Amino acid sequence: MINVGIIGSTGYAGENVVWILCNHPEAKIIFVNSHSYTNIPFNKIYGNFNGYFEDECISNSDMEDKLSQIDVLFLGLPSGKSFEIVDKANKMGLRVIDMGADFRLKEQKNYESWYGLKHESSHLLQNSVYGLCELNRENIKTARVLANPGCYPTASILAMAPLLKHMLIDNDSIIIDAKSGVSGAGRSASIGNLFCEVNESIKAYAVATHRHTPEIEQELSKFTEKDVFISFTPHLVPMNRGILATCYAKLTKVISEEELNELYSEFYKEEYFVKVLKDLPETRWVKGSNQCHISVRVDKRTNRVIIVSAIDNLMKGAASQAVQNMNIMFGLKETLGLEFFSMAP
Amino acid sequence: MINVGIIGSTGYAGENVVWILCNHPEAKIIFVNSHSYTNIPFNKIYGNFNGYFEDECISNSDMEDKLSQIDVLFLGLPSGKSFEIVDKANKMGLRVIDMGADFRLKEQKNYESWYGLKHESSHLLQNSVYGLCELNRENIKTARVLANPGCYPTASILAMAPLLKHMLIDNDSIIIDAKSGVSGAGRSASIGNLFCEVNESIKAYAVATHRHTPEIEQELSKFTEKDVFISFTPHLVPMNRGILATCYAKLTKVISEEELNELYSEFYKEEYFVKVLKDLPETRWVKGSNQCHISVRVDKRTNRVIIVSAIDNLMKGAASQAVQNMNIMFGLKETLGLEFFSMAP
Amino acid sequence: MINVGIIGSTGYAGENVVWILCNHPEAKIIFVNSHSYTNIPFNKIYGNFNGYFEDECISNSDMEDKLSQIDVLFLGLPSGKSFEIVDKANKMGLRVIDMGADFRLKEQKNYESWYGLKHESSHLLQNSVYGLCELNRENIKTARVLANPGCYPTASILAMAPLLKHMLIDNDSIIIDAKSGVSGAGRSASIGNLFCEVNESIKAYAVATHRHTPEIEQELSKFTEKDVFISFTPHLVPMNRGILATCYAKLTKVISEEELNELYSEFYKEEYFVKVLKDLPETRWVKGSNQCHISVRVDKRTNRVIIVSAIDNLMKGAASQAVQNMNIMFGLKETLGLEFFSMAP
Amino acid sequence: MINVGIIGSTGYAGENVVWILCNHPEAKIIFVNSHSYTNIPFNKIYGNFNGYFEDECISNSDMEDKLSQIDVLFLGLPSGKSFEIVDKANKMGLRVIDMGADFRLKEQKNYESWYGLKHESSHLLQNSVYGLCELNRENIKTARVLANPGCYPTASILAMAPLLKHMLIDNDSIIIDAKSGVSGAGRSASIGNLFCEVNESIKAYAVATHRHTPEIEQELSKFTEKDVFISFTPHLVPMNRGILATCYAKLTKVISEEELNELYSEFYKEEYFVKVLKDLPETRWVKGSNQCHISVRVDKRTNRVIIVSAIDNLMKGAASQAVQNMNIMFGLKETLGLEFFSMAP
């Protein structure tokens, strides 16, 4: 049994980790921590936990006392808030799964320029492991500080990796137009995310400036000799969950849709959580699951390939991928506690 | 292992039975039947089943050949469509769980006047069992033809039963104002249920004429000497799932909110799937689960009690209650395969 | 031309007043005031105003200087925030249209107990006028301090007034079950009104304790000798705008649905903004307009009448009724600037 | 006064023309026609018209008798259904505004290959006028058969025209990723557009094969010597109205965001209905209006320009642009009856 603590457990990503672990046969929640809801039972914040998980959220100071009882620490904190605690936990020998952004970018200056923050635990960057399970499984097994991927990067990288690995596209031609449900914006009180401000509308935001851009570029560049630079545009969609990434690139050779589809199917054939489908993905089919659906289209008229991928931003894009990483790190069956699939409608 | 066949499997209730049974440790799906999608793989209709359940839907005639291989038959058919097959299955010795309305009303004339249909298997009515598990468990154990309750009745009866059993209210004073998500309207193509016709609006419908009215009255009357007549108003809410029933009645004695709350807690204390809560229910906390949340309020100024209950109309209001009934009928642990709870947001 | 100032112009009610007055042929906006958005152009807060109204919001202190330039002051402030400014404006001879709750309840102690606030301008209560236009038109004409009705009361009182006036119901039997879109909760940052907390769910709130209860009772009691007490339950519905009130009462005499329908049609036959319809109301048909749709049903089995009414909570429930009141107060045609009707879908 | 007839008036585009013309000071509706709702009063189909427009829809045969009474005929019909009636109306000397696709593509073979239909009035193609008002105003004035632009093309062409006219981009590099509300899918009964099938999800559809592609290419090619070919991907968003087009292209020269912004502002400076804004567009700000909001971004890292445009698909993308065309064709002030702007929230 793996003993788990969760910091920032009342954010949407944290809460979904709690939800998954309540049903995980090899994990036990030792504590849930929350800065905002200290001493409040978890089910008073999230009523779905009534009868299932009713522990009180503990304070930061109480949590520090409990660190010695756990094997792994999950973090769901805003950018720049995890430096100290990750450092401490690491020194104590705990394994850390950070769902935030602080340990994803290997280049400190890259982090500091995109996030506008000084990195205060940069000594950990070299050994932190980027936790996109399907593409980095071997390194994850031994990771001490695991940087769980961002939601947009997960959908984007899974969509583009086969093309880059097989050198089928012009690396300068990549455009990723991504659409996210509102839970991606987190659970802090802000006028911009009020129901009436978001409902019945769609917008692009952070055009050409979104922080997930360098993360996607870093990971895609691993497949190529030349660094990859992309245009990335996120959009906000009036739905709770889901990310759809529509990815464009110029093909450098003639290849049919059927051939590409086979190449993708081959690339992901061993993966339980990635499905290459002929039908175009819809976020509703992956909502609430760790699944990623991918479909390939070739636009012969323009010689472009269009890859569409769909994930649940809080699941494969955060909490369930974090648990998938835990399973890998602790030598468990990778799918343990994550076999559930989306409910419709 | 219980062998199961599902008729009308591509309606929302049927599809949710398939979903639940895919994860049920003691049930095996032998066939899924669909009139509209014969020979189409289930995952091509519901993409969430990709990789999980990819059987083709079989035709009515093929299904008849397979009846001998199953132990229990689930039906999710429109009113008036199940008479013949239920009769046949019953004669073959199969146990039947009908999620439709055809066997819920014990009085044939009641059925015929509210549904405007002739009942063609009225000989089965006497022994059919109304499957509201928490209130009729003993009879369910031996049921051959199980009439799974309607969604509105499930929420309404669970809300009102304790008051009637304890004779705390004026039976003539009951008003149930219920609100349902759109999946309650089914999955047939109709202009009225198009996204743009339903979204951003709320309406009452079938005021004083809804077919679930006599079903609620029949079951509530079991608790009283005098027949209960209620005013029941359903409303359509722009959300996929969920029913909220706001139930009003005049108290016949002075009783505090605290006392009533205790009385309800006592009434449901052994029930895994019913939670009596101090906080008012919200459908989001039960969505996707077999849970029913109930809260009690007393309006001292008017001496009324207001009971609010919430269920998922497709789960406790249809598919998961059907599986709960199966568990009871086959002597399994009642909660088997139904322990999952709602995911938020 | 009427010169207008608007306090609290960036709340949803205030903003809708600005919207209406931009198209009103006899009104001119002299200033818009906002505590939170001082010196910010209106179109930077609400992008729909680009090219239409781009004035900066002025501060409270700048506003006081401009009071002398206006004829009428609209207020859209939280409870308890308008005492001082209304008193001052009134003394200056301005006419005041308060969309808040501070001058609606004639009994100071009623206000103080339901709102939990001390009333600091109680000397104005005696002469303040309740602005439900269709029922109080004569008094509105000369009003100096006009208390614009609450959203729930507008829908509820218009629905119930004909029954009470004609003494057709048992006054103790009234239950109003109301459903509101989320804009009714205002535009302040709160977790409870975030998209992901409200979407895909419905809940009742403030059961038996909502502040609009005494307002409804006060106005309905004007039609009767004995004070009316009601049970009122508001619900939150995942849509931007709209209120549906489902109102129940026991009939004290036998009357058919047709007769009642005629009686309602007669009662409102001169009213441009109230339509008595045979079809049940849906909020989408009145959304974005000053219309109120009402439909009558008789439940013969229980001898109850059910009245369903629909308005737009921000329009007839706030801003457009406020402008309707302005038209009456200044002797303009009552429908001026308010003829627009709902756009579908 | 212009006498108007509307064919296909109960589709969403047709209904919005009716809505606009009810408030248009120089137009009079002589008849509304509907195949599906013959002899049904308009307000029984669309309840928002109660008290505003209650004419019965007339049949196709009755309509033909009334053609002689009108000056202009609006059509809102499916592809391939307008050939005969347009030909007839044209011969009678009526002016025709076709909101469908049948007269948009000048090349018959282009139409026939993308739409899979034989063009039966191809003799009218040469003189039909593409009605994107801002870019083709002079030709519209004398148009007899006016092809009202598609919704996606309107948003896309307005976004890209300035770049092409000023030869700032690589014409082969254009990618348009567009997102539409559900009303774009029309009002016919289909399972795919049911609330529960569309809500809480986003998908791409018709990737590389959407019929609006050649229409965009045709119009953009007018600005260049070499034909333009684009990649166009439409998406379905769970909201009633609105289109957001996110358009990408490679810059062929170094130009700053500020310079581009000025160039766009200059290009559209005389246009009442197009606003070039610094803030990124959101569909909510144009919903229910004839406005188009455009914003420009330069991604220096990749030397790409990203143009985001927003319109209401039923308004500037269909009905209100059709009325704008009518105004131009009849020498009225172009903005007549179209000055209304979006209501928020």
JSON list of N, CA and C in Angstrom, two decimals, chain C residues 116-161:
[
{"chain": "C", "resi": 116, "resn": "GLY", "atom": "N", "xyz": [-31.14, 41.83, 7.90]},
{"chain": "C", "resi": 116, "resn": "GLY", "atom": "CA", "xyz": [-30.07, 41.86, 8.90]},
{"chain": "C", "resi": 116, "resn": "GLY", "atom": "C", "xyz": [-29.29, 43.16, 8.88]},
{"chain": "C", "resi": 117, "resn": "LEU", "atom": "N", "xyz": [-29.92, 44.23, 8.49]},
{"chain": "C", "resi": 117, "resn": "LEU", "atom": "CA", "xyz": [-29.27, 45.53, 8.37]},
{"chain": "C", "resi": 117, "resn": "LEU", "atom": "C", "xyz": [-30.14, 46.60, 9.03]},
{"chain": "C", "resi": 118, "resn": "LYS", "atom": "N", "xyz": [-29.51, 47.59, 9.59]},
{"chain": "C", "resi": 118, "resn": "LYS", "atom": "CA", "xyz": [-30.26, 48.74, 10.09]},
{"chain": "C", "resi": 118, "resn": "LYS", "atom": "C", "xyz": [-30.65, 49.63, 8.90]},
{"chain": "C", "resi": 119, "resn": "HIS", "atom": "N", "xyz": [-31.89, 50.09, 8.88]},
{"chain": "C", "resi": 119, "resn": "HIS", "atom": "CA", "xyz": [-32.33, 50.96, 7.78]},
{"chain": "C", "resi": 119, "resn": "HIS", "atom": "C", "xyz": [-32.01, 52.41, 8.16]},
{"chain": "C", "resi": 120, "resn": "GLU", "atom": "N", "xyz": [-31.12, 53.02, 7.40]},
{"chain": "C", "resi": 120, "resn": "GLU", "atom": "CA", "xyz": [-30.65, 54.34, 7.78]},
{"chain": "C", "resi": 120, "resn": "GLU", "atom": "C", "xyz": [-31.37, 55.48, 7.07]},
{"chain": "C", "resi": 121, "resn": "SER", "atom": "N", "xyz": [-32.33, 55.17, 6.26]},
{"chain": "C", "resi": 121, "resn": "SER", "atom": "CA", "xyz": [-33.15, 56.23, 5.65]},
{"chain": "C", "resi": 121, "resn": "SER", "atom": "C", "xyz": [-34.62, 55.88, 5.75]},
{"chain": "C", "resi": 122, "resn": "SER", "atom": "N", "xyz": [-35.00, 55.45, 6.94]},
{"chain": "C", "resi": 122, "resn": "SER", "atom": "CA", "xyz": [-36.37, 54.94, 7.11]},
{"chain": "C", "resi": 122, "resn": "SER", "atom": "C", "xyz": [-37.41, 56.05, 6.93]},
{"chain": "C", "resi": 123, "resn": "HIS", "atom": "N", "xyz": [-36.99, 57.30, 7.08]},
{"chain": "C", "resi": 123, "resn": "HIS", "atom": "CA", "xyz": [-37.95, 58.40, 6.89]},
{"chain": "C", "resi": 123, "resn": "HIS", "atom": "C", "xyz": [-38.45, 58.46, 5.45]},
{"chain": "C", "resi": 124, "resn": "LEU", "atom": "N", "xyz": [-37.72, 57.82, 4.54]},
{"chain": "C", "resi": 124, "resn": "LEU", "atom": "CA", "xyz": [-38.16, 57.84, 3.13]},
{"chain": "C", "resi": 124, "resn": "LEU", "atom": "C", "xyz": [-39.12, 56.71, 2.80]},
{"chain": "C", "resi": 125, "resn": "LEU", "atom": "N", "xyz": [-39.22, 55.75, 3.70]},
{"chain": "C", "resi": 125, "resn": "LEU", "atom": "CA", "xyz": [-40.02, 54.55, 3.38]},
{"chain": "C", "resi": 125, "resn": "LEU", "atom": "C", "xyz": [-41.48, 54.88, 3.14]},
{"chain": "C", "resi": 126, "resn": "GLN", "atom": "N", "xyz": [-42.00, 55.79, 3.94]},
{"chain": "C", "resi": 126, "resn": "GLN", "atom": "CA", "xyz": [-43.44, 56.05, 3.84]},
{"chain": "C", "resi": 126, "resn": "GLN", "atom": "C", "xyz": [-43.84, 56.52, 2.44]},
{"chain": "C", "resi": 127, "resn": "ASN", "atom": "N", "xyz": [-42.97, 57.31, 1.83]},
{"chain": "C", "resi": 127, "resn": "ASN", "atom": "CA", "xyz": [-43.33, 57.85, 0.53]},
{"chain": "C", "resi": 127, "resn": "ASN", "atom": "C", "xyz": [-42.69, 57.13, -0.66]},
{"chain": "C", "resi": 128, "resn": "SER", "atom": "N", "xyz": [-41.87, 56.15, -0.36]},
{"chain": "C", "resi": 128, "resn": "SER", "atom": "CA", "xyz": [-41.32, 55.39, -1.49]},
{"chain": "C", "resi": 128, "resn": "SER", "atom": "C", "xyz": [-42.45, 54.60, -2.15]},
{"chain": "C", "resi": 129, "resn": "VAL", "atom": "N", "xyz": [-42.29, 54.40, -3.45]},
{"chain": "C", "resi": 129, "resn": "VAL", "atom": "CA", "xyz": [-43.36, 53.75, -4.21]},
{"chain": "C", "resi": 129, "resn": "VAL", "atom": "C", "xyz": [-42.85, 52.44, -4.79]},
{"chain": "C", "resi": 130, "resn": "TYR", "atom": "N", "xyz": [-43.62, 51.39, -4.62]},
{"chain": "C", "resi": 130, "resn": "TYR", "atom": "CA", "xyz": [-43.23, 50.08, -5.16]},
{"chain": "C", "resi": 130, "resn": "TYR", "atom": "C", "xyz": [-43.57, 50.05, -6.64]},
{"chain": "C", "resi": 131, "resn": "GLY", "atom": "N", "xyz": [-42.55, 49.83, -7.46]},
{"chain": "C", "resi": 131, "resn": "GLY", "atom": "CA", "xyz": [-42.71, 50.07, -8.88]},
{"chain": "C", "resi": 131, "resn": "GLY", "atom": "C", "xyz": [-43.08, 48.88, -9.74]},
{"chain": "C", "resi": 132, "resn": "LEU", "atom": "N", "xyz": [-44.03, 48.09, -9.32]},
{"chain": "C", "resi": 132, "resn": "LEU", "atom": "CA", "xyz": [-44.51, 47.05, -10.24]},
{"chain": "C", "resi": 132, "resn": "LEU", "atom": "C", "xyz": [-45.54, 47.71, -11.15]},
{"chain": "C", "resi": 133, "resn": "CYS", "atom": "N", "xyz": [-45.09, 48.08, -12.32]},
{"chain": "C", "resi": 133, "resn": "CYS", "atom": "CA", "xyz": [-45.80, 49.05, -13.17]},
{"chain": "C", "resi": 133, "resn": "CYS", "atom": "C", "xyz": [-47.26, 48.67, -13.40]},
{"chain": "C", "resi": 134, "resn": "GLU", "atom": "N", "xyz": [-47.51, 47.44, -13.75]},
{"chain": "C", "resi": 134, "resn": "GLU", "atom": "CA", "xyz": [-48.86, 47.03, -14.14]},
{"chain": "C", "resi": 134, "resn": "GLU", "atom": "C", "xyz": [-49.85, 47.13, -12.99]},
{"chain": "C", "resi": 135, "resn": "LEU", "atom": "N", "xyz": [-49.35, 47.07, -11.77]},
{"chain": "C", "resi": 135, "resn": "LEU", "atom": "CA", "xyz": [-50.26, 47.01, -10.62]},
{"chain": "C", "resi": 135, "resn": "LEU", "atom": "C", "xyz": [-50.26, 48.30, -9.80]},
{"chain": "C", "resi": 136, "resn": "ASN", "atom": "N", "xyz": [-49.36, 49.20, -10.09]},
{"chain": "C", "resi": 136, "resn": "ASN", "atom": "CA", "xyz": [-49.22, 50.38, -9.22]},
{"chain": "C", "resi": 136, "resn": "ASN", "atom": "C", "xyz": [-48.97, 51.65, -10.03]},
{"chain": "C", "resi": 137, "resn": "ARG", "atom": "N", "xyz": [-49.48, 51.66, -11.24]},
{"chain": "C", "resi": 137, "resn": "ARG", "atom": "CA", "xyz": [-49.15, 52.70, -12.19]},
{"chain": "C", "resi": 137, "resn": "ARG", "atom": "C", "xyz": [-49.44, 54.12, -11.69]},
{"chain": "C", "resi": 138, "resn": "GLU", "atom": "N", "xyz": [-50.56, 54.30, -11.05]},
{"chain": "C", "resi": 138, "resn": "GLU", "atom": "CA", "xyz": [-50.94, 55.66, -10.64]},
{"chain": "C", "resi": 138, "resn": "GLU", "atom": "C", "xyz": [-49.95, 56.25, -9.64]},
{"chain": "C", "resi": 139, "resn": "ASN", "atom": "N", "xyz": [-49.58, 55.43, -8.68]},
{"chain": "C", "resi": 139, "resn": "ASN", "atom": "CA", "xyz": [-48.64, 55.94, -7.67]},
{"chain": "C", "resi": 139, "resn": "ASN", "atom": "C", "xyz": [-47.26, 56.19, -8.24]},
{"chain": "C", "resi": 140, "resn": "ILE", "atom": "N", "xyz": [-46.91, 55.42, -9.24]},
{"chain": "C", "resi": 140, "resn": "ILE", "atom": "CA", "xyz": [-45.57, 55.55, -9.83]},
{"chain": "C", "resi": 140, "resn": "ILE", "atom": "C", "xyz": [-45.41, 56.90, -10.49]},
{"chain": "C", "resi": 141, "resn": "LYS", "atom": "N", "xyz": [-46.49, 57.39, -11.09]},
{"chain": "C", "resi": 141, "resn": "LYS", "atom": "CA", "xyz": [-46.41, 58.66, -11.83]},
{"chain": "C", "resi": 141, "resn": "LYS", "atom": "C", "xyz": [-45.77, 59.78, -11.03]},
{"chain": "C", "resi": 142, "resn": "THR", "atom": "N", "xyz": [-46.08, 59.82, -9.75]},
{"chain": "C", "resi": 142, "resn": "THR", "atom": "CA", "xyz": [-45.59, 60.93, -8.93]},
{"chain": "C", "resi": 142, "resn": "THR", "atom": "C", "xyz": [-44.50, 60.52, -7.96]},
{"chain": "C", "resi": 143, "resn": "ALA", "atom": "N", "xyz": [-43.99, 59.33, -8.13]},
{"chain": "C", "resi": 143, "resn": "ALA", "atom": "CA", "xyz": [-42.99, 58.83, -7.17]},
{"chain": "C", "resi": 143, "resn": "ALA", "atom": "C", "xyz": [-41.72, 59.68, -7.20]},
{"chain": "C", "resi": 144, "resn": "ARG", "atom": "N", "xyz": [-41.18, 59.91, -6.03]},
{"chain": "C", "resi": 144, "resn": "ARG", "atom": "CA", "xyz": [-39.86, 60.57, -5.91]},
{"chain": "C", "resi": 144, "resn": "ARG", "atom": "C", "xyz": [-38.79, 59.50, -5.67]},
{"chain": "C", "resi": 145, "resn": "VAL", "atom": "N", "xyz": [-39.08, 58.58, -4.77]},
{"chain": "C", "resi": 145, "resn": "VAL", "atom": "CA", "xyz": [-38.19, 57.44, -4.55]},
{"chain": "C", "resi": 145, "resn": "VAL", "atom": "C", "xyz": [-38.95, 56.19, -4.99]},
{"chain": "C", "resi": 146, "resn": "LEU", "atom": "N", "xyz": [-38.47, 55.65, -6.09]},
{"chain": "C", "resi": 146, "resn": "LEU", "atom": "CA", "xyz": [-39.16, 54.50, -6.68]},
{"chain": "C", "resi": 146, "resn": "LEU", "atom": "C", "xyz": [-38.37, 53.24, -6.34]},
{"chain": "C", "resi": 147, "resn": "ALA", "atom": "N", "xyz": [-39.02, 52.31, -5.66]},
{"chain": "C", "resi": 147, "resn": "ALA", "atom": "CA", "xyz": [-38.38, 51.03, -5.35]},
{"chain": "C", "resi": 147, "resn": "ALA", "atom": "C", "xyz": [-38.73, 50.05, -6.45]},
{"chain": "C", "resi": 148, "resn": "ASN", "atom": "N", "xyz": [-37.75, 49.79, -7.30]},
{"chain": "C", "resi": 148, "resn": "ASN", "atom": "CA", "xyz": [-37.98, 48.85, -8.41]},
{"chain": "C", "resi": 148, "resn": "ASN", "atom": "C", "xyz": [-38.06, 47.43, -7.84]},
{"chain": "C", "resi": 149, "resn": "PRO", "atom": "N", "xyz": [-39.06, 46.67, -8.26]},
{"chain": "C", "resi": 149, "resn": "PRO", "atom": "CA", "xyz": [-39.27, 45.35, -7.65]},
{"chain": "C", "resi": 149, "resn": "PRO", "atom": "C", "xyz": [-38.12, 44.39, -7.87]},
{"chain": "C", "resi": 150, "resn": "GLY", "atom": "N", "xyz": [-38.03, 43.41, -6.99]},
{"chain": "C", "resi": 150, "resn": "GLY", "atom": "CA", "xyz": [-37.09, 42.32, -7.18]},
{"chain": "C", "resi": 150, "resn": "GLY", "atom": "C", "xyz": [-37.52, 41.44, -8.35]},
{"chain": "C", "resi": 151, "resn": "CYS", "atom": "N", "xyz": [-36.60, 40.63, -8.81]},
{"chain": "C", "resi": 151, "resn": "CYS", "atom": "CA", "xyz": [-36.88, 39.78, -9.97]},
{"chain": "C", "resi": 151, "resn": "CYS", "atom": "C", "xyz": [-37.90, 38.71, -9.65]},
{"chain": "C", "resi": 152, "resn": "TYR", "atom": "N", "xyz": [-37.66, 37.95, -8.57]},
{"chain": "C", "resi": 152, "resn": "TYR", "atom": "CA", "xyz": [-38.63, 36.91, -8.19]},
{"chain": "C", "resi": 152, "resn": "TYR", "atom": "C", "xyz": [-39.99, 37.53, -7.89]},
{"chain": "C", "resi": 153, "resn": "PRO", "atom": "N", "xyz": [-40.06, 38.64, -7.12]},
{"chain": "C", "resi": 153, "resn": "PRO", "atom": "CA", "xyz": [-41.38, 39.24, -6.86]},
{"chain": "C", "resi": 153, "resn": "PRO", "atom": "C", "xyz": [-42.11, 39.65, -8.13]},
{"chain": "C", "resi": 154, "resn": "THR", "atom": "N", "xyz": [-41.40, 40.20, -9.10]},
{"chain": "C", "resi": 154, "resn": "THR", "atom": "CA", "xyz": [-42.10, 40.61, -10.33]},
{"chain": "C", "resi": 154, "resn": "THR", "atom": "C", "xyz": [-42.80, 39.43, -10.97]},
{"chain": "C", "resi": 155, "resn": "ALA", "atom": "N", "xyz": [-42.07, 38.34, -11.15]},
{"chain": "C", "resi": 155, "resn": "ALA", "atom": "CA", "xyz": [-42.68, 37.15, -11.77]},
{"chain": "C", "resi": 155, "resn": "ALA", "atom": "C", "xyz": [-43.80, 36.58, -10.91]},
{"chain": "C", "resi": 156, "resn": "SER", "atom": "N", "xyz": [-43.60, 36.60, -9.60]},
{"chain": "C", "resi": 156, "resn": "SER", "atom": "CA", "xyz": [-44.55, 35.95, -8.69]},
{"chain": "C", "resi": 156, "resn": "SER", "atom": "C", "xyz": [-45.83, 36.77, -8.53]},
{"chain": "C", "resi": 157, "resn": "ILE", "atom": "N", "xyz": [-45.67, 38.06, -8.37]},
{"chain": "C", "resi": 157, "resn": "ILE", "atom": "CA", "xyz": [-46.84, 38.91, -8.10]},
{"chain": "C", "resi": 157, "resn": "ILE", "atom": "C", "xyz": [-47.71, 39.01, -9.35]},
{"chain": "C", "resi": 158, "resn": "LEU", "atom": "N", "xyz": [-47.07, 39.19, -10.51]},
{"chain": "C", "resi": 158, "resn": "LEU", "atom": "CA", "xyz": [-47.87, 39.23, -11.74]},
{"chain": "C", "resi": 158, "resn": "LEU", "atom": "C", "xyz": [-48.64, 37.92, -11.92]},
{"chain": "C", "resi": 159, "resn": "ALA", "atom": "N", "xyz": [-48.04, 36.82, -11.50]},
{"chain": "C", "resi": 159, "resn": "ALA", "atom": "CA", "xyz": [-48.70, 35.52, -11.65]},
{"chain": "C", "resi": 159, "resn": "ALA", "atom": "C", "xyz": [-49.90, 35.38, -10.72]},
{"chain": "C", "resi": 160, "resn": "MET", "atom": "N", "xyz": [-49.79, 35.88, -9.50]},
{"chain": "C", "resi": 160, "resn": "MET", "atom": "CA", "xyz": [-50.80, 35.60, -8.48]},
{"chain": "C", "resi": 160, "resn": "MET", "atom": "C", "xyz": [-51.86, 36.69, -8.31]},
{"chain": "C", "resi": 161, "resn": "ALA", "atom": "N", "xyz": [-51.57, 37.90, -8.75]},
{"chain": "C", "resi": 161, "resn": "ALA", "atom": "CA", "xyz": [-52.49, 39.02, -8.47]},
{"chain": "C", "resi": 161, "resn": "ALA", "atom": "C", "xyz": [-53.93, 38.76, -8.92]}
]
